[in-house]
Short mmCIF file of C-alpha atoms in Angstrom, two decimals:
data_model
loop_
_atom_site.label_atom_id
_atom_site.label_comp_id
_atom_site.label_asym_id
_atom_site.label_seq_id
_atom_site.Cartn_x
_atom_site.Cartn_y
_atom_site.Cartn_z
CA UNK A 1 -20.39 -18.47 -11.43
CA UNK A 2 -17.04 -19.24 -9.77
CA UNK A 3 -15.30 -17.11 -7.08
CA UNK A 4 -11.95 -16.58 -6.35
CA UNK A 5 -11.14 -18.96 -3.62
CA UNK A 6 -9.81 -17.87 -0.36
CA UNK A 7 -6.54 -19.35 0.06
CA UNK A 8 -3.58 -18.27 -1.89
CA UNK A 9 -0.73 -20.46 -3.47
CA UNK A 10 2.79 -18.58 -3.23
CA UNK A 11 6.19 -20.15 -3.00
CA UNK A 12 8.16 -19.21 0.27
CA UNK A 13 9.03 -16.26 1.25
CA UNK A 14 12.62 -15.01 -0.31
CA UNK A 15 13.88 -12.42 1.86
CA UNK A 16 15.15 -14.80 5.21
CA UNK A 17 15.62 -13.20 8.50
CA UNK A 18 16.90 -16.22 10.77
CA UNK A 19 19.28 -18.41 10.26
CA UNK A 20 18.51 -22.47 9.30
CA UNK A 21 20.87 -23.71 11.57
CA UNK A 22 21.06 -21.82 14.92
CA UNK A 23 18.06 -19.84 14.53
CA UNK A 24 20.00 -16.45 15.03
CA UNK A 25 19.00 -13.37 13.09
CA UNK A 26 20.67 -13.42 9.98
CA UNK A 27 22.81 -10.16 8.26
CA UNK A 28 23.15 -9.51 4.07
CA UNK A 29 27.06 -8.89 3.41
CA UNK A 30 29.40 -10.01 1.06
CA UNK A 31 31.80 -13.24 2.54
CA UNK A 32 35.12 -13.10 1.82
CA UNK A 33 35.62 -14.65 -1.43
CA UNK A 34 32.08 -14.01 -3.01
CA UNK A 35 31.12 -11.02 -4.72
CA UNK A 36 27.60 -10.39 -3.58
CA UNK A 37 25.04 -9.89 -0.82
CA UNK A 38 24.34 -13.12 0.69
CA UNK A 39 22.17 -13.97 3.92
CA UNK A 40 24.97 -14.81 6.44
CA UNK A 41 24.84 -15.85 10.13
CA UNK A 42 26.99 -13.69 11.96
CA UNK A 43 26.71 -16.64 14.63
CA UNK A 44 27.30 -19.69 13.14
CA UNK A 45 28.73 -18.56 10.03
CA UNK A 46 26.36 -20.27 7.75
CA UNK A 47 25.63 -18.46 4.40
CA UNK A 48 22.40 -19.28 3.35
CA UNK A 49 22.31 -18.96 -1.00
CA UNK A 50 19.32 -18.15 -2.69
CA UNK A 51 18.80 -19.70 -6.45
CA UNK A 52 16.65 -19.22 -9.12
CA UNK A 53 13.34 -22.05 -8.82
CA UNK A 54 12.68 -24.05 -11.87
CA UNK A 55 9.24 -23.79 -13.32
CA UNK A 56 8.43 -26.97 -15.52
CA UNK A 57 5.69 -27.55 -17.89
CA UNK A 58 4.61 -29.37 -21.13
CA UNK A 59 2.66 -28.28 -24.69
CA UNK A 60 0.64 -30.74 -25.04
CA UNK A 61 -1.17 -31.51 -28.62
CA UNK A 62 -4.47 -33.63 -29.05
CA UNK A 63 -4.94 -34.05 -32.81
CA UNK A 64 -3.30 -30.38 -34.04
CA UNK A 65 -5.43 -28.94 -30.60
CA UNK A 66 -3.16 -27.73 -27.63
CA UNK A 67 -4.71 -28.63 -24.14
CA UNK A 68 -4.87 -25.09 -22.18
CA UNK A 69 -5.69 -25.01 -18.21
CA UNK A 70 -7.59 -22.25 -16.45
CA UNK A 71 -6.29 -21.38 -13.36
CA UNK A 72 -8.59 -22.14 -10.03
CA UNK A 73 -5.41 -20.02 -7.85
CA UNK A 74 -3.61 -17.05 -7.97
CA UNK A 75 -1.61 -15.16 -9.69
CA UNK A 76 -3.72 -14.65 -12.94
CA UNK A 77 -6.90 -16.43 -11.31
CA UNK A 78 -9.13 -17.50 -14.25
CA UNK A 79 -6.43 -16.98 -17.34
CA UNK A 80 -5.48 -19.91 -19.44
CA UNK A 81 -2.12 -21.26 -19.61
CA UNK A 82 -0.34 -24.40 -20.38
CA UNK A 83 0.08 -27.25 -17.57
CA UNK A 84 3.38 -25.99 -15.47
CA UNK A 85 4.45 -25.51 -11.89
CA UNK A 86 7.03 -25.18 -9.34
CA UNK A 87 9.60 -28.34 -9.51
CA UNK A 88 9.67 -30.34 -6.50
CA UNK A 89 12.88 -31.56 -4.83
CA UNK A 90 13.66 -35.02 -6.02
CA UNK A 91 11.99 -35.45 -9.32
CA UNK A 92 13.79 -33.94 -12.76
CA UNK A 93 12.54 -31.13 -15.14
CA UNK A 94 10.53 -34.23 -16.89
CA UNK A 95 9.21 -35.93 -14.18
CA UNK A 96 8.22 -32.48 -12.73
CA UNK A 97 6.23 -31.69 -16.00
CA UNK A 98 4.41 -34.78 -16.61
CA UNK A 99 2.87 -34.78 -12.52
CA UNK A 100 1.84 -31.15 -12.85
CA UNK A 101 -0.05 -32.17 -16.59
CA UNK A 102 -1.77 -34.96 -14.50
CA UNK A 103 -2.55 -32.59 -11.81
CA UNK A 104 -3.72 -29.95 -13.50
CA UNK A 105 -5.49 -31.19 -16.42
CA UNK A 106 -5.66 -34.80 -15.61
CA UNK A 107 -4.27 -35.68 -18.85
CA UNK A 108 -2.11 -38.99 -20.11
CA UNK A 109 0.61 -37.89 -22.11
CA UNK A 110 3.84 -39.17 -24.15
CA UNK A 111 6.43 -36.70 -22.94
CA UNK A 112 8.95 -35.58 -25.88
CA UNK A 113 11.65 -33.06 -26.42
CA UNK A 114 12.42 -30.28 -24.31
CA UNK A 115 11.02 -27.15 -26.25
CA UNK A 116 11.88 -24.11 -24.58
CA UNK A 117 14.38 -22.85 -21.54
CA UNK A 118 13.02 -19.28 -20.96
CA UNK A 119 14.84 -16.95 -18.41
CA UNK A 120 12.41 -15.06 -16.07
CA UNK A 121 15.37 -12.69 -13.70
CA UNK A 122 12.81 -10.49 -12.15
CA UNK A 123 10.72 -13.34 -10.85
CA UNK A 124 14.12 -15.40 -10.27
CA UNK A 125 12.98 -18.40 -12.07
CA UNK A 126 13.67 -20.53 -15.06
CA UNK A 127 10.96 -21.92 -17.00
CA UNK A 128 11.28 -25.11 -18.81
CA UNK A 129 8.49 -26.69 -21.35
CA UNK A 130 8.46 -30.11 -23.12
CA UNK A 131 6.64 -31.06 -26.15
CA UNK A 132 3.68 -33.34 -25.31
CA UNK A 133 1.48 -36.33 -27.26
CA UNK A 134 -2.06 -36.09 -25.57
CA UNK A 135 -2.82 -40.09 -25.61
CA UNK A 136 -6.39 -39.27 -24.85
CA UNK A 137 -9.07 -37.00 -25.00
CA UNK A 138 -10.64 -37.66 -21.64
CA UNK A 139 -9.41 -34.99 -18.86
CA UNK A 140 -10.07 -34.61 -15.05
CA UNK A 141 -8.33 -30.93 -14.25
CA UNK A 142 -7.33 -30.76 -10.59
CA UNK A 143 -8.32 -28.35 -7.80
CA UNK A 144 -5.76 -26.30 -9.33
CA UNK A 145 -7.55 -25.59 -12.50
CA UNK A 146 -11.17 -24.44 -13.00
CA UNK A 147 -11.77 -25.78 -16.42
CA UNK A 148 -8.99 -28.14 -19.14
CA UNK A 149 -10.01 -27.90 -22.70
CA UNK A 150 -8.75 -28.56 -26.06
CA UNK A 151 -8.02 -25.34 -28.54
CA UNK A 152 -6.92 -25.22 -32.11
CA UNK A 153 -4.61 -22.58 -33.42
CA UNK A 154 -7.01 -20.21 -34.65
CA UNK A 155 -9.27 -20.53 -31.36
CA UNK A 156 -6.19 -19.77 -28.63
CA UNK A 157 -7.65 -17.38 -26.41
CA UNK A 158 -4.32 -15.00 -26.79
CA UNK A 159 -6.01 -12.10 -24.80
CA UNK A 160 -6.55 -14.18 -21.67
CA UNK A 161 -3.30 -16.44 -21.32
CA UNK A 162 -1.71 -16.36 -17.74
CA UNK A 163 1.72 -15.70 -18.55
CA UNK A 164 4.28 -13.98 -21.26
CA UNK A 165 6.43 -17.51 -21.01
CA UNK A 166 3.25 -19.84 -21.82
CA UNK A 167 2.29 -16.91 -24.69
CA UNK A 168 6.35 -17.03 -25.92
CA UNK A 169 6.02 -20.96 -26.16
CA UNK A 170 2.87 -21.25 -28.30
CA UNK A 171 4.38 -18.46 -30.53
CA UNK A 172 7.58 -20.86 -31.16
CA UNK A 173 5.10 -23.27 -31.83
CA UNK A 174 2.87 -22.17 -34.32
CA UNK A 175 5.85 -20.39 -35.95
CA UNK A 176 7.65 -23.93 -35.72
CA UNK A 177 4.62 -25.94 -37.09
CA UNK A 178 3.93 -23.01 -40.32
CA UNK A 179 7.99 -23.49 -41.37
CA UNK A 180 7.31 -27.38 -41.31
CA UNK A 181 9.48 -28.25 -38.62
CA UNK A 182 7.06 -30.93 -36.93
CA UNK A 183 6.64 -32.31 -40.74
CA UNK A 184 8.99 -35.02 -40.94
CA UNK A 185 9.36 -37.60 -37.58
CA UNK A 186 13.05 -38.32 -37.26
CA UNK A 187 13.50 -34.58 -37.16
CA UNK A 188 14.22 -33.17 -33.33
CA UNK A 189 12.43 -30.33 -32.97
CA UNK A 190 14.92 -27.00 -32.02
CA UNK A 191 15.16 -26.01 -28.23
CA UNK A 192 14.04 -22.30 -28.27
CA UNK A 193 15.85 -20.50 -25.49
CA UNK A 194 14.21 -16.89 -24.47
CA UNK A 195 14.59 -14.11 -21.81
CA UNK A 196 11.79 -12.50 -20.89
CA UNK A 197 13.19 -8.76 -20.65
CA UNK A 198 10.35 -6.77 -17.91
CA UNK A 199 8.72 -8.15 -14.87
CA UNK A 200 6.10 -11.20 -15.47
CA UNK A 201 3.28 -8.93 -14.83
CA UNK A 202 4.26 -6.08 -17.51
CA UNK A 203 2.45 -7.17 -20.38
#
């Protein structure tokens, strides 16, 4: 039986209270010029901007079977989901998805098209998923991930995925694959771009 472990895995904090550069307690106004509430040093002037984080991930297919990850970490402890994560500074969207496959599922893949760009506001990210070639069947999931196995279509396990963004991708997907769109090879599969519409956690 596993337990949940102790130790939590959450980005940093979002609301700031001190500033970067001088270390003085910061103040939300609108500059002069902007149009919004921004975290501003009433010091040294320095407005410190807060942006959306990128979330990048793959689809990866084994022989018609999409790999699926369960979570070892929280949020959704124990749910399935595809192989995705937080992009790290200095890598690109594809870069970012093929080390978090081989971290979390330990898989060798061909990376191929970008897939789908879906907008998630209330968590203030983008997520970003490529289509993936599986080269082999032999994984090695990461601490990250309790179990990595192979699932076909019919055997998805829809009522435990992690996340409405990993559930909207393998909807485009099997919708894709039933109107033929993976038939023919020199044919670039569409980029599906999605907003999800309620809070990730409103299912």
């Amino acid at each position: 039986m596993t337990t949940q472990p102790s130790s939590f895995y959450f980005p940093a904090p979002r609301s700031q209270k001190f500033c970067s550069q001088c270390a003085t307690e910061i103040s939300y106004i609108t500059p002069p010029d902007d149009n919004r509430l921004r975290a501003v040093c009433q010091s040294c002037g320095a407005v410190h901007y807060q942006n959306p984080r990128n979330v990048v991930g793959v689809l990866p297919i084994f022989n018609d079977k999409i790999l699926l990850c369960r979570r070892a970490i929280s949020p959704r402890y124990n749910k399935w989901t595809l192989p995705a994560g937080f992009m790290e500074l200095g890598e690109t969207t594809a870069q970012g998805a093929m080390r978090e496959t081989q971290e979390e599922a330990g898989a060798q893949i061909e990376l191929g098209s970008l897939y789908t760009v879906i907008d998630v506001p209330h968590a203030e990210q983008v997520h970003f998923f490529y289509l993936a070639k599986v080269l082999s069947p032999e994984l090695a999931p990461g601490p990250e991930s309790l179990e990595a196995r192979f699932f076909s279509p019919e055997t998805i396990p829809w009522d435990e995925l992690a996340f409405r963004t990993v559930i909207t991708t393998l909807e485009h997907y099997l919708d894709d694959k039933k109107n033929g769109v993976f038939d023919s090879p020199h044919q670039k599969p569409p980029v599906h771009h999605y907003d999800v519409p309620l809070p990730m956690h409103d299912f």
